[in-house]
PDB file of N, CA, C and O in Angstrom, chain B, residues numbered from 101:
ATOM      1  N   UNK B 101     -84.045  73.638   8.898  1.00  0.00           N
ATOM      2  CA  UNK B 101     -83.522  74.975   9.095  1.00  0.00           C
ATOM      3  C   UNK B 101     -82.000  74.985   8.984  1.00  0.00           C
ATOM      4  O   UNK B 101     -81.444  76.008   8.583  1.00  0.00           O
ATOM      5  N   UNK B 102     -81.118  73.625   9.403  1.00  0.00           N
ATOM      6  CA  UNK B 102     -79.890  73.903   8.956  1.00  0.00           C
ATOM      7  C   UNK B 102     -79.640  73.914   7.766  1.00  0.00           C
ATOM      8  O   UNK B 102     -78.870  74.685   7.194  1.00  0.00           O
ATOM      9  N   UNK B 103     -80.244  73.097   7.322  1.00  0.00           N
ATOM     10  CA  UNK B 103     -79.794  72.522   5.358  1.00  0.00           C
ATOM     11  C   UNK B 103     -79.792  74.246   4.943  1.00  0.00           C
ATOM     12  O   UNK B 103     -78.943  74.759   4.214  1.00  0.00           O
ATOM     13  N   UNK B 104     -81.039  75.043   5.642  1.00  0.00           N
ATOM     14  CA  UNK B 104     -80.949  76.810   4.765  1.00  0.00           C
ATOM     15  C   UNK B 104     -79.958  77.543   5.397  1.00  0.00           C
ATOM     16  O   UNK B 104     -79.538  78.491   4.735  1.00  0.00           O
ATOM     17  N   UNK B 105     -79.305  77.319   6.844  1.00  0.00           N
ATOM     18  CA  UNK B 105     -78.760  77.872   6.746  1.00  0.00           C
ATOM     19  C   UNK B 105     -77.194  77.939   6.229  1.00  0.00           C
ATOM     20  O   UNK B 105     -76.602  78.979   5.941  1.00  0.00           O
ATOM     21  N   UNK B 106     -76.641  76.573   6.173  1.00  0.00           N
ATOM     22  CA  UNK B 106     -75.637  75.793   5.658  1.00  0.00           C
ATOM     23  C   UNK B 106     -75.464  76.416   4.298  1.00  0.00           C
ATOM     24  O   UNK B 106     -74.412  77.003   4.045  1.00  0.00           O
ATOM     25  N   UNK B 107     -76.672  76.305   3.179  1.00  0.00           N
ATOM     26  CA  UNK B 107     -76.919  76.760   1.725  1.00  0.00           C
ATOM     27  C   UNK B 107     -76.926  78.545   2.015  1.00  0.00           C
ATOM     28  O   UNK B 107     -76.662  79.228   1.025  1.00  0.00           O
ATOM     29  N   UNK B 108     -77.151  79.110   3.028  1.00  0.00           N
ATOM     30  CA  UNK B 108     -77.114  80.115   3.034  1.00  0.00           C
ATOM     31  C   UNK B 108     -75.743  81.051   2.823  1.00  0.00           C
ATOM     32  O   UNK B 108     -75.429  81.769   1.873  1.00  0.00           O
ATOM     33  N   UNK B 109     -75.014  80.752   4.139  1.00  0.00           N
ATOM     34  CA  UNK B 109     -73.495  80.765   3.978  1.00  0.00           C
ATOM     35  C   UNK B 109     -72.913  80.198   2.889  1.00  0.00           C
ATOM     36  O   UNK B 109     -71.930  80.816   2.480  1.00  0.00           O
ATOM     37  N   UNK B 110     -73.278  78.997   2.157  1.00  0.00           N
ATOM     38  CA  UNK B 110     -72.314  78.632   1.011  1.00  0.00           C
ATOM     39  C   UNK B 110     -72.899  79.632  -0.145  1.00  0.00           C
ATOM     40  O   UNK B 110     -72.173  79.766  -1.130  1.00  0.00           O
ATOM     41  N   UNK B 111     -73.469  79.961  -0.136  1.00  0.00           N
ATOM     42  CA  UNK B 111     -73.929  81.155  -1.273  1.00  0.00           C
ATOM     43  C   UNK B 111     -72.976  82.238  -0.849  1.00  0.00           C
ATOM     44  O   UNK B 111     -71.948  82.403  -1.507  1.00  0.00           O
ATOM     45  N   UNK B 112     -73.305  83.188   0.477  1.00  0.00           N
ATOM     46  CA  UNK B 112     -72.120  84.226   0.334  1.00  0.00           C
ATOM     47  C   UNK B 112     -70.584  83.920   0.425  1.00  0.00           C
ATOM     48  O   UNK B 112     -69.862  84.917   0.407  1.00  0.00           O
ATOM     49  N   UNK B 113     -70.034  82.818   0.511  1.00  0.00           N
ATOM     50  CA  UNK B 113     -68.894  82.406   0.639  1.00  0.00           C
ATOM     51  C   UNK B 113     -68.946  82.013  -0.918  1.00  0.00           C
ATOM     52  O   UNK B 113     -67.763  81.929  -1.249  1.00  0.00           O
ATOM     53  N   UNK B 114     -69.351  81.874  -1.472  1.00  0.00           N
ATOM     54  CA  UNK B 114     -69.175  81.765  -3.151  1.00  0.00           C
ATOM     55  C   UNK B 114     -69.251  83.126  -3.739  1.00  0.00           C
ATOM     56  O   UNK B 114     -68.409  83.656  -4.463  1.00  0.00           O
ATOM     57  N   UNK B 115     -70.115  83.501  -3.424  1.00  0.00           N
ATOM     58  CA  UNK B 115     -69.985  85.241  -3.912  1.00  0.00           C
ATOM     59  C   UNK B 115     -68.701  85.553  -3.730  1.00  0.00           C
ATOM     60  O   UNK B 115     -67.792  85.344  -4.533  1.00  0.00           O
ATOM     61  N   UNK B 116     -68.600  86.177  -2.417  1.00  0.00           N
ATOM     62  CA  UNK B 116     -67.164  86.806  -2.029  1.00  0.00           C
ATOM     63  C   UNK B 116     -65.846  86.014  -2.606  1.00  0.00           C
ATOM     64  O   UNK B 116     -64.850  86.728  -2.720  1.00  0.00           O
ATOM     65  N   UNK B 117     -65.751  85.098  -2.859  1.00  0.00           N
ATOM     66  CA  UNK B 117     -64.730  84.243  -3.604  1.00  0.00           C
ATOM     67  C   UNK B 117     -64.666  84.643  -4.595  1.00  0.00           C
ATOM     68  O   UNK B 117     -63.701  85.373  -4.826  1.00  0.00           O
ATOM     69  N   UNK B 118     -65.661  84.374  -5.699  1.00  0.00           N
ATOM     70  CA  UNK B 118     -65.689  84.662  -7.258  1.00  0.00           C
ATOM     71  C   UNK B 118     -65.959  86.305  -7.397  1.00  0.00           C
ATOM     72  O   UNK B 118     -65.976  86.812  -8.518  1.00  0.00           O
ATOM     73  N   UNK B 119     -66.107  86.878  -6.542  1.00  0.00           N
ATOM     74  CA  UNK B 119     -65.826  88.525  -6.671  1.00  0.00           C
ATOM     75  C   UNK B 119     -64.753  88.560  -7.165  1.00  0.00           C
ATOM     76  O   UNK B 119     -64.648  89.075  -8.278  1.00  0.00           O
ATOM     77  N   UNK B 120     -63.492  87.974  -6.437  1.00  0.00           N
ATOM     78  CA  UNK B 120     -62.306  88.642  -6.885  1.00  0.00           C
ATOM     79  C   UNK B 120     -61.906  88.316  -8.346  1.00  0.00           C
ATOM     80  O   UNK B 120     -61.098  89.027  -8.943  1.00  0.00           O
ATOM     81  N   UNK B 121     -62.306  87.565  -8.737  1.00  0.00           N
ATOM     82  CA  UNK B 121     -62.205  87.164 -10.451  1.00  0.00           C
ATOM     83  C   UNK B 121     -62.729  87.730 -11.254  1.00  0.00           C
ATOM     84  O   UNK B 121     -62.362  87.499 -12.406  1.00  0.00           O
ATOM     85  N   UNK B 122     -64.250  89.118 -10.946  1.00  0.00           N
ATOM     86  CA  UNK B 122     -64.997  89.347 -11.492  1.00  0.00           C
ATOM     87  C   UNK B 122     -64.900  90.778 -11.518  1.00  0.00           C
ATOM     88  O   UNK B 122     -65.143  91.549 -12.447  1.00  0.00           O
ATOM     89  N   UNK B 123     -64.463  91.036 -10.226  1.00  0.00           N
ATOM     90  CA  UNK B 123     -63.981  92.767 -10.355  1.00  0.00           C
ATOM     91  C   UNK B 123     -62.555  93.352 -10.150  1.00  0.00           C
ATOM     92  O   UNK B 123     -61.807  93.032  -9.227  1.00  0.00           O
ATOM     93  N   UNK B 124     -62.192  94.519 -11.423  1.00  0.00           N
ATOM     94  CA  UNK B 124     -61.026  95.080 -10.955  1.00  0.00           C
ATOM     95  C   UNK B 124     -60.460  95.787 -10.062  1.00  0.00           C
ATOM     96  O   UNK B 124     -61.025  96.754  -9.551  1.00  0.00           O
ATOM     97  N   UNK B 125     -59.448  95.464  -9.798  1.00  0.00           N
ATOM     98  CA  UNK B 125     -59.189  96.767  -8.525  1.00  0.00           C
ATOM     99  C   UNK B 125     -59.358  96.295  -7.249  1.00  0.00           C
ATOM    100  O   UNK B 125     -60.157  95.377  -7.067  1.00  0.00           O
ATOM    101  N   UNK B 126     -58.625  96.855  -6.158  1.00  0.00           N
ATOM    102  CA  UNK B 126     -58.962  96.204  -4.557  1.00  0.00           C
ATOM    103  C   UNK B 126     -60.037  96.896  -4.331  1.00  0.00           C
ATOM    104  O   UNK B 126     -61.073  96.330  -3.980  1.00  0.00           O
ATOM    105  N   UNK B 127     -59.939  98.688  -4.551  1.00  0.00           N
ATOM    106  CA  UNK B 127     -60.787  99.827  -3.815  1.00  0.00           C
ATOM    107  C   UNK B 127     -62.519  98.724  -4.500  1.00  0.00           C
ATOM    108  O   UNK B 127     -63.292  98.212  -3.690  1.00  0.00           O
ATOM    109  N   UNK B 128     -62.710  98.626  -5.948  1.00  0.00           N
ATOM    110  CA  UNK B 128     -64.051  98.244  -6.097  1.00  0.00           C
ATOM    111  C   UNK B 128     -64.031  96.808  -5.309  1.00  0.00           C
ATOM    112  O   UNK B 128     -64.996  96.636  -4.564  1.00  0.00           O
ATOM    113  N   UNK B 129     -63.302  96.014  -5.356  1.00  0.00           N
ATOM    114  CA  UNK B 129     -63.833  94.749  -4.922  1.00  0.00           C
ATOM    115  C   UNK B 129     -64.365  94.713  -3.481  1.00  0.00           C
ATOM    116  O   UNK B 129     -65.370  94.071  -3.175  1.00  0.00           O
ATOM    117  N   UNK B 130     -63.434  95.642  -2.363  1.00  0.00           N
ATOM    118  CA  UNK B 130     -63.748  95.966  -0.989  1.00  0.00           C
ATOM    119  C   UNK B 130     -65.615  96.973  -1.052  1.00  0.00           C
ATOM    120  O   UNK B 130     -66.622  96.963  -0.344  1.00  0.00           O
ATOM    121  N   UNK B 131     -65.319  97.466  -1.918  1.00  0.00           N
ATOM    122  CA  UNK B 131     -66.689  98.084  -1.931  1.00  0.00           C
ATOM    123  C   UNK B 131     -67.791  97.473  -2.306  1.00  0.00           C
ATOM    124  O   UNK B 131     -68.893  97.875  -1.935  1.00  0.00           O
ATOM    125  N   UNK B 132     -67.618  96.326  -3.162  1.00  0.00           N
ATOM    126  CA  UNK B 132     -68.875  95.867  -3.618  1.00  0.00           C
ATOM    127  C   UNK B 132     -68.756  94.608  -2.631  1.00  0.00           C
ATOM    128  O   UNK B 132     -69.805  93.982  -2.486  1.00  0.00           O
ATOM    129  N   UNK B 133     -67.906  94.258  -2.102  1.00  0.00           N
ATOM    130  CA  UNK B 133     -67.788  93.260  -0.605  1.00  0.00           C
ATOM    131  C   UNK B 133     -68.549  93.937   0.565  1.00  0.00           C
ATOM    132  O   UNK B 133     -69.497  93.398   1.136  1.00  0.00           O
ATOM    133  N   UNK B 134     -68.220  94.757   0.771  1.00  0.00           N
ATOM    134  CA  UNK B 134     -68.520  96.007   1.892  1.00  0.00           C
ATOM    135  C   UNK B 134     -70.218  96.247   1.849  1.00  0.00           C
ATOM    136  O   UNK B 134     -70.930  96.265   2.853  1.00  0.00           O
ATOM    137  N   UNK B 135     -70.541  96.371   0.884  1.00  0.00           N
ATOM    138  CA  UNK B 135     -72.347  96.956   0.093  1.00  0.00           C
ATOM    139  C   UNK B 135     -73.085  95.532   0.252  1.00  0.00           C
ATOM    140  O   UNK B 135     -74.244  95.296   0.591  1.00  0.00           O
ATOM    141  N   UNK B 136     -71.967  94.600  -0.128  1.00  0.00           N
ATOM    142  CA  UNK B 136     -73.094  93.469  -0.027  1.00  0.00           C
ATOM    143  C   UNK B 136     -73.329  93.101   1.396  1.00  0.00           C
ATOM    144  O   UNK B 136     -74.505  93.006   1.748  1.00  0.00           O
ATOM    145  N   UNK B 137     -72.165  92.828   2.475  1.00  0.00           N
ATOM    146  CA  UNK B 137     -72.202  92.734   4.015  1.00  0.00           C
ATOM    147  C   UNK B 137     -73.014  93.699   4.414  1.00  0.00           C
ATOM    148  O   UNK B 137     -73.756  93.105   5.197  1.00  0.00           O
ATOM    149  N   UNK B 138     -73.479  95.215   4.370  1.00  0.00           N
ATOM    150  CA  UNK B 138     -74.629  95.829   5.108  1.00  0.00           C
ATOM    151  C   UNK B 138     -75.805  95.537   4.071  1.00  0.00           C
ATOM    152  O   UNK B 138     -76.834  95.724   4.722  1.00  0.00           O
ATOM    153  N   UNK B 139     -76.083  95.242   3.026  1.00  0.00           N
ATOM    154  CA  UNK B 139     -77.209  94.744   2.583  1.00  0.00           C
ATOM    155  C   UNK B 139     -77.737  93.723   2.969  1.00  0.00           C
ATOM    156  O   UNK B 139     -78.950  93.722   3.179  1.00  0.00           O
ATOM    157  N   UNK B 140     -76.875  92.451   3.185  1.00  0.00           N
ATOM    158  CA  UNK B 140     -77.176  91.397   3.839  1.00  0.00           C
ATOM    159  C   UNK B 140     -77.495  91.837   5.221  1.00  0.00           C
ATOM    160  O   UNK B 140     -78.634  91.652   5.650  1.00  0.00           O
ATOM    161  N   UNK B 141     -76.745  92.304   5.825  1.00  0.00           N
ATOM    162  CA  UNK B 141     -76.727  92.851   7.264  1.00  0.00           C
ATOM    163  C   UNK B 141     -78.326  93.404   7.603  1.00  0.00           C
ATOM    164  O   UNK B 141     -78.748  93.133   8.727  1.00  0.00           O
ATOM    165  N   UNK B 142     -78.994  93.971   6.911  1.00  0.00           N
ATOM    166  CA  UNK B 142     -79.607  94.760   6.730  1.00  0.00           C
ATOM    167  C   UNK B 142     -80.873  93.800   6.538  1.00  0.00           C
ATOM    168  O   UNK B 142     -81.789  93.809   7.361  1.00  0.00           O
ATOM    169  N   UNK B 143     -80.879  92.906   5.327  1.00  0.00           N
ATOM    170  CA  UNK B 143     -82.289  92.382   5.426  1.00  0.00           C
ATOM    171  C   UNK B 143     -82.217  91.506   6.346  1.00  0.00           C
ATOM    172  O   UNK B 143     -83.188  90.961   6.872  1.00  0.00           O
ATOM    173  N   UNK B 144     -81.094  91.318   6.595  1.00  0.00           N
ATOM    174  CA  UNK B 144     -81.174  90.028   7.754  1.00  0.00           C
ATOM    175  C   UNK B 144     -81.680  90.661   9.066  1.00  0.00           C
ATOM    176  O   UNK B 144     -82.619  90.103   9.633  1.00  0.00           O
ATOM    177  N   UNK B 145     -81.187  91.684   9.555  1.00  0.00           N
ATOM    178  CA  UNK B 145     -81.798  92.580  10.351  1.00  0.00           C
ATOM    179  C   UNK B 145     -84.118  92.618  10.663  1.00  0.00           C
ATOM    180  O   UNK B 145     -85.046  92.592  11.472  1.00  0.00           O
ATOM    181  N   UNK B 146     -83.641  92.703   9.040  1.00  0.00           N
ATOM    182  CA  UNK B 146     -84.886  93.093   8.864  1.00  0.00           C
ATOM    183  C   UNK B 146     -86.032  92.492   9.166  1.00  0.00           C
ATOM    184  O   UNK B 146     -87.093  92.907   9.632  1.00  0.00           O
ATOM    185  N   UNK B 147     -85.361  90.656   8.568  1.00  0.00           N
ATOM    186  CA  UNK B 147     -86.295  89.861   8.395  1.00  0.00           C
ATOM    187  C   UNK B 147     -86.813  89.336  10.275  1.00  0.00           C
ATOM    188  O   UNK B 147     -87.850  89.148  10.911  1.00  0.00           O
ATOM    189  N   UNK B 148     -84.979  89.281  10.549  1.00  0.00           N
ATOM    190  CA  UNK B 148     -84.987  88.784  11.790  1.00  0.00           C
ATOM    191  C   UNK B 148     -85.996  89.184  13.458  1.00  0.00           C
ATOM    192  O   UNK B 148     -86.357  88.553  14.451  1.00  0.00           O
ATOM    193  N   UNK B 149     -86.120  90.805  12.857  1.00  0.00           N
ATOM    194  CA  UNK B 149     -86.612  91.372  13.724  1.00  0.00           C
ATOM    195  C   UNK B 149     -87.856  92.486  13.450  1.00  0.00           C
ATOM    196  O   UNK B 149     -88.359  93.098  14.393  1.00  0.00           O
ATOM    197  N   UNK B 150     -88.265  92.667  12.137  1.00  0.00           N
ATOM    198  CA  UNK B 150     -89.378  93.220  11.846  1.00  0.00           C
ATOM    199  C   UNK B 150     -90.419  92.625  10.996  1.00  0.00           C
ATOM    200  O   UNK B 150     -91.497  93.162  10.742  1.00  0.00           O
ATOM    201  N   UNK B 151     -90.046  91.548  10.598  1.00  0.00           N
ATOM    202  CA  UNK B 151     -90.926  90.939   9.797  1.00  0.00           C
ATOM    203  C   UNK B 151     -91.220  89.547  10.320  1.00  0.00           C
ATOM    204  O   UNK B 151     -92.293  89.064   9.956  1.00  0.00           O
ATOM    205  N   UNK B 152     -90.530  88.901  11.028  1.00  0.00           N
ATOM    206  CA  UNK B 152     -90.825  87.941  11.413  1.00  0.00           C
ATOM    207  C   UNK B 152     -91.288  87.783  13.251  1.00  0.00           C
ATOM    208  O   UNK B 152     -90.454  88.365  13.943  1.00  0.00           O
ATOM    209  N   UNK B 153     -92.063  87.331  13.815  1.00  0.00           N
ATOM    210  CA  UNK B 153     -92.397  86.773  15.483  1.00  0.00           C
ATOM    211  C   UNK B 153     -91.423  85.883  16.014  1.00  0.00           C
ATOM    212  O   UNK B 153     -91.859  84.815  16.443  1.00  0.00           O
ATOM    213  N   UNK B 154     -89.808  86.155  16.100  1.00  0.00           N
ATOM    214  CA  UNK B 154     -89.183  85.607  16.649  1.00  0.00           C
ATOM    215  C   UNK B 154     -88.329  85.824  17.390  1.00  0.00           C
ATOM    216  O   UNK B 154     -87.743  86.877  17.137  1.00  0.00           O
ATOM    217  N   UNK B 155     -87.720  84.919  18.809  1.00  0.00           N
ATOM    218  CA  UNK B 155     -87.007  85.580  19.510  1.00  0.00           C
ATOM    219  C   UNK B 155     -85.539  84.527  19.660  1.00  0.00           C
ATOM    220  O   UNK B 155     -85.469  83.474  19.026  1.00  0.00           O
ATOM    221  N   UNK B 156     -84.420  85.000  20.590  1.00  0.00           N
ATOM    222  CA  UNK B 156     -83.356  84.003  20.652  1.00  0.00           C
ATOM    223  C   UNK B 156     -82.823  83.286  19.440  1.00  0.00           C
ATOM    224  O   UNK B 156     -82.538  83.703  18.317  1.00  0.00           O
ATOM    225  N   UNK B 157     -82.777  82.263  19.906  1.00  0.00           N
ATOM    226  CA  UNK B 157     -81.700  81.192  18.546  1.00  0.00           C
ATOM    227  C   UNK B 157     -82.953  81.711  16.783  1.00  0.00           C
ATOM    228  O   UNK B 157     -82.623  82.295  15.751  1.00  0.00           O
ATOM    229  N   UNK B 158     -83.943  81.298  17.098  1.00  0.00           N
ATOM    230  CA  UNK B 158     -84.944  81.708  15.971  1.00  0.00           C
ATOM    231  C   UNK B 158     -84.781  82.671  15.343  1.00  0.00           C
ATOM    232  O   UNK B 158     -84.845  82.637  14.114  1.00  0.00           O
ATOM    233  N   UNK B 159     -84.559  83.647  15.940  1.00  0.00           N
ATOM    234  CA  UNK B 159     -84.363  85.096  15.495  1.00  0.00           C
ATOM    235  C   UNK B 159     -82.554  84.993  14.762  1.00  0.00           C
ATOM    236  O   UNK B 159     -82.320  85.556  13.693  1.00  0.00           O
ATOM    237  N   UNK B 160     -81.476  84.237  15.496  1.00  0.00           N
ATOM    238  CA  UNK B 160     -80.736  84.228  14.788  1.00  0.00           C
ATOM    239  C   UNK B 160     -80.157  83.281  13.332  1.00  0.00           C
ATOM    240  O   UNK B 160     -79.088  83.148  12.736  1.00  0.00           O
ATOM    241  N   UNK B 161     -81.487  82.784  13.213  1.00  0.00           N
ATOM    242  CA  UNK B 161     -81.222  81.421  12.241  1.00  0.00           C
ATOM    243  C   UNK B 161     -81.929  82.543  10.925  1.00  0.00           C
ATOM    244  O   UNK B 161     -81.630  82.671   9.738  1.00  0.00           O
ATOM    245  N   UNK B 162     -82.576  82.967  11.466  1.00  0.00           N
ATOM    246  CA  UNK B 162     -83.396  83.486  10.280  1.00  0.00           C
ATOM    247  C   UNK B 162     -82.733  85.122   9.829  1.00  0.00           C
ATOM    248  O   UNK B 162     -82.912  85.808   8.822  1.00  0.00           O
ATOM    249  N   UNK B 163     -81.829  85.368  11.202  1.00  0.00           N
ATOM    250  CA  UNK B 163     -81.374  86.334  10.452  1.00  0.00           C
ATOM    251  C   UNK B 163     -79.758  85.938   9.133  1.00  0.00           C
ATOM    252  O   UNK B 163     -79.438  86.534   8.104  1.00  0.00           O
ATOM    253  N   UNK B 164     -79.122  84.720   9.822  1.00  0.00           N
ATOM    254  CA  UNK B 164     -78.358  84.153   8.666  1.00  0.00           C
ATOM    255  C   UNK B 164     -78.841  83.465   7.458  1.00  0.00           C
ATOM    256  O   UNK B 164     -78.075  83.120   6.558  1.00  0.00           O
ATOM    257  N   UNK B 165     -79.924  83.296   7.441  1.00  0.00           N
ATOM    258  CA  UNK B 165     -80.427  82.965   6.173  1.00  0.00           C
ATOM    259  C   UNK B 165     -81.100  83.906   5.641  1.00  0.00           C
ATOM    260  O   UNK B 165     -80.856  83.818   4.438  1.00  0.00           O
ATOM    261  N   UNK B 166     -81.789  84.742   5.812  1.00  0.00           N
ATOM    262  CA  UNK B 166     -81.599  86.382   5.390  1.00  0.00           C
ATOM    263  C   UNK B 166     -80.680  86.929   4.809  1.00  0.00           C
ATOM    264  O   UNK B 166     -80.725  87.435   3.687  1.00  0.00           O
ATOM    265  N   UNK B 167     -79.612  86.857   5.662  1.00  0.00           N
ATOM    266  CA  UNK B 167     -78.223  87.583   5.273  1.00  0.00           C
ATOM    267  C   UNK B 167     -77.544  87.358   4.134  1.00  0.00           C
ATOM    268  O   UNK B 167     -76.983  88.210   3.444  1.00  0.00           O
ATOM    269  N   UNK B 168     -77.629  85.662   3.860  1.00  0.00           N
ATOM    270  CA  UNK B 168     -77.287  84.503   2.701  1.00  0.00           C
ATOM    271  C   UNK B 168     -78.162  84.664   1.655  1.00  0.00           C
ATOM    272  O   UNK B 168     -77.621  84.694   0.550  1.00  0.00           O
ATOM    273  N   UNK B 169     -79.354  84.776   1.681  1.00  0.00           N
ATOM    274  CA  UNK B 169     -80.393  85.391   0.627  1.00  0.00           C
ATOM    275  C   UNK B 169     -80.206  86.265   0.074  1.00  0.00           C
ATOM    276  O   UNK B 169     -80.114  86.185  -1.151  1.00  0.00           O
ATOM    277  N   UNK B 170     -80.064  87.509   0.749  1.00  0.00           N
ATOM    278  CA  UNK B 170     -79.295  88.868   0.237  1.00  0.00           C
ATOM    279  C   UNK B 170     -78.530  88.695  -0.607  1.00  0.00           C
ATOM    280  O   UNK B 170     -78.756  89.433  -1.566  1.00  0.00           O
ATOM    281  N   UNK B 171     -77.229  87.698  -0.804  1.00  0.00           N
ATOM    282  CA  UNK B 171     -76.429  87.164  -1.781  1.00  0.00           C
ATOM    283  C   UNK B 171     -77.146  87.055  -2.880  1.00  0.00           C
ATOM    284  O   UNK B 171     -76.774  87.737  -3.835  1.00  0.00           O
ATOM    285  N   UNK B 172     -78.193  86.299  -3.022  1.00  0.00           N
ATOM    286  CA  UNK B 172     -78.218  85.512  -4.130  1.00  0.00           C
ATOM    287  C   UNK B 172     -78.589  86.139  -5.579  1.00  0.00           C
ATOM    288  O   UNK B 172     -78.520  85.579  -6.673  1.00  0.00           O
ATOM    289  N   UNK B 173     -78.934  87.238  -5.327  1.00  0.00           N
ATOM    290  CA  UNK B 173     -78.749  88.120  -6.689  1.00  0.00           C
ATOM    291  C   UNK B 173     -77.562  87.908  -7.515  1.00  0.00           C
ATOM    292  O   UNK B 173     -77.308  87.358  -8.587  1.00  0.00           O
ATOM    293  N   UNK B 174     -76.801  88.683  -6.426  1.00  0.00           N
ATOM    294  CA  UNK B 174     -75.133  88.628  -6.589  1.00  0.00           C
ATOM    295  C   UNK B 174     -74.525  87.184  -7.254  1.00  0.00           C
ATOM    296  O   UNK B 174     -73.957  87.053  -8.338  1.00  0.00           O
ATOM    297  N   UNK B 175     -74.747  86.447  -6.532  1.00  0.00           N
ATOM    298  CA  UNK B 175     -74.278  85.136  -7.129  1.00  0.00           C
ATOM    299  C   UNK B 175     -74.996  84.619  -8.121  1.00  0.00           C
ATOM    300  O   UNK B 175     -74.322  83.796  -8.741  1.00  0.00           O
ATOM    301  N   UNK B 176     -76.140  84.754  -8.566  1.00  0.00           N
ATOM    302  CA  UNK B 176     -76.990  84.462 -10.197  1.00  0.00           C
ATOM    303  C   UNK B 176     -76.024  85.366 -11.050  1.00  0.00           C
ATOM    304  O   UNK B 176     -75.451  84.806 -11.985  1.00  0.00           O
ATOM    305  N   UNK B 177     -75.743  86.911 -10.801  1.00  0.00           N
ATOM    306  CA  UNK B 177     -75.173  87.860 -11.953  1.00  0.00           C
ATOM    307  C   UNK B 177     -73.297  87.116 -12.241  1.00  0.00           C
ATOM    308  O   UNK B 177     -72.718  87.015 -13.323  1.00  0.00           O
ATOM    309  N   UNK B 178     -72.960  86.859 -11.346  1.00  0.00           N
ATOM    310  CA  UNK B 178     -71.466  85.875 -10.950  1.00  0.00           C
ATOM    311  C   UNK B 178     -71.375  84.510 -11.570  1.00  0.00           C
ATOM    312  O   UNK B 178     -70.419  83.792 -11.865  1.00  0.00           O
ATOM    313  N   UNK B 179     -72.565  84.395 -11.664  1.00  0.00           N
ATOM    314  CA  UNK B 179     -72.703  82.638 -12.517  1.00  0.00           C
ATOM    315  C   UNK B 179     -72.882  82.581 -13.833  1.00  0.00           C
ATOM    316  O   UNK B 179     -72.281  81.805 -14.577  1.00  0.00           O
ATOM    317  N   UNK B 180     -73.940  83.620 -14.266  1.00  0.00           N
ATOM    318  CA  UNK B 180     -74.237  83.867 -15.836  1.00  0.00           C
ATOM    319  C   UNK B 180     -72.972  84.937 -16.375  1.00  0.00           C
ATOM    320  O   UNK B 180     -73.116  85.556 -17.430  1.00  0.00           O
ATOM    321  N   UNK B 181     -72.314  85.013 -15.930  1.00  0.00           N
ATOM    322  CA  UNK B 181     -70.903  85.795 -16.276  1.00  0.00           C
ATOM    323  C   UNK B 181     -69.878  85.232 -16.563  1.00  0.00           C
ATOM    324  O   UNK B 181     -69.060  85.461 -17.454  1.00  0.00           O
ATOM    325  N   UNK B 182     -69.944  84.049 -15.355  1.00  0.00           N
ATOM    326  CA  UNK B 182     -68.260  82.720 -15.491  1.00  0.00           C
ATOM    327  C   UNK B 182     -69.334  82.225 -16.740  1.00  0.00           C
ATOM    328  O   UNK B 182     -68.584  81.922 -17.669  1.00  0.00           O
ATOM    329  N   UNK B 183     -70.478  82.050 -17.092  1.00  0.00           N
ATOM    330  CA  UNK B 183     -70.974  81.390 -18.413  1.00  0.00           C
ATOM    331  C   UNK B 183     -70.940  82.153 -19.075  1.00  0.00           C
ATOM    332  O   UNK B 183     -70.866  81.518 -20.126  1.00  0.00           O
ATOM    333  N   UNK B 184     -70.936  82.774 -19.240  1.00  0.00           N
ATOM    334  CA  UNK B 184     -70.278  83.987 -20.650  1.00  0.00           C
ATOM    335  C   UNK B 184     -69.092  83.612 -20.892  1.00  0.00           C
ATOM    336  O   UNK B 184     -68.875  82.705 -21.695  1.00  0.00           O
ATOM    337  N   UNK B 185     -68.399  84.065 -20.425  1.00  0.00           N
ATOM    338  CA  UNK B 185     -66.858  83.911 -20.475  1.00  0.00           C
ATOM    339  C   UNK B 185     -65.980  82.374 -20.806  1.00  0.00           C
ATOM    340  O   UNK B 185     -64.837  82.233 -21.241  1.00  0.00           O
ATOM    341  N   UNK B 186     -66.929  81.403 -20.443  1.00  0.00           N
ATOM    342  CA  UNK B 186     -66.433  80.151 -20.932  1.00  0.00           C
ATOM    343  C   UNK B 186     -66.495  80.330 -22.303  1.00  0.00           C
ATOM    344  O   UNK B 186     -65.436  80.029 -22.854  1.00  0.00           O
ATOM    345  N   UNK B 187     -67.567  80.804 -23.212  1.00  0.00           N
ATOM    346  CA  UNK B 187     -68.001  80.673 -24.346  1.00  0.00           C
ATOM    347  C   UNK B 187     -66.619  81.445 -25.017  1.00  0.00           C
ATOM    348  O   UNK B 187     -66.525  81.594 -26.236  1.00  0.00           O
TER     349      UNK B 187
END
């Protein structure tokens, strides 16, 4: 459970990093920073407490790896992009 949640956080801490390389402008970058924190927020929420039978530390492991999941769209579209752009 740490190794996911460890990989979890290093996913949105890679996102939010390579955002700023990827979008113009402060107003969009804060916004698409902003959208992704209550989306994450949100399934992590979700998973933590409506979909899953868990309470205490459990409930909060699974809601940061939730939260880090939520990323990973974001960071696939961020990766096949810095690979575009090498080319």
């Amino acid at each position: 459970m740490i190794a996911a949640v460890i990989l979890a956080l290093g996913v949105t801490g890679w996102v939010h990093y390579h955002l700023a390389f990827q979008v113009r402008g402060t107003v969009q970058l804060w916004a698409g920073r902003i959208m992704l924190l209550l989306v994450g927020a949100g399934f992590g929420w979700a998973m933590s407490q409506v979909y899953t039978d868990t309470h205490g530390l459990a409930a909060s492991w699974v809601f940061v790896t939730s939260f880090g999941v939520a990323h990973l769209p974001a960071a696939i579209i961020l990766w096949l992009k810095k690979q575009r752009d090498k080319n």
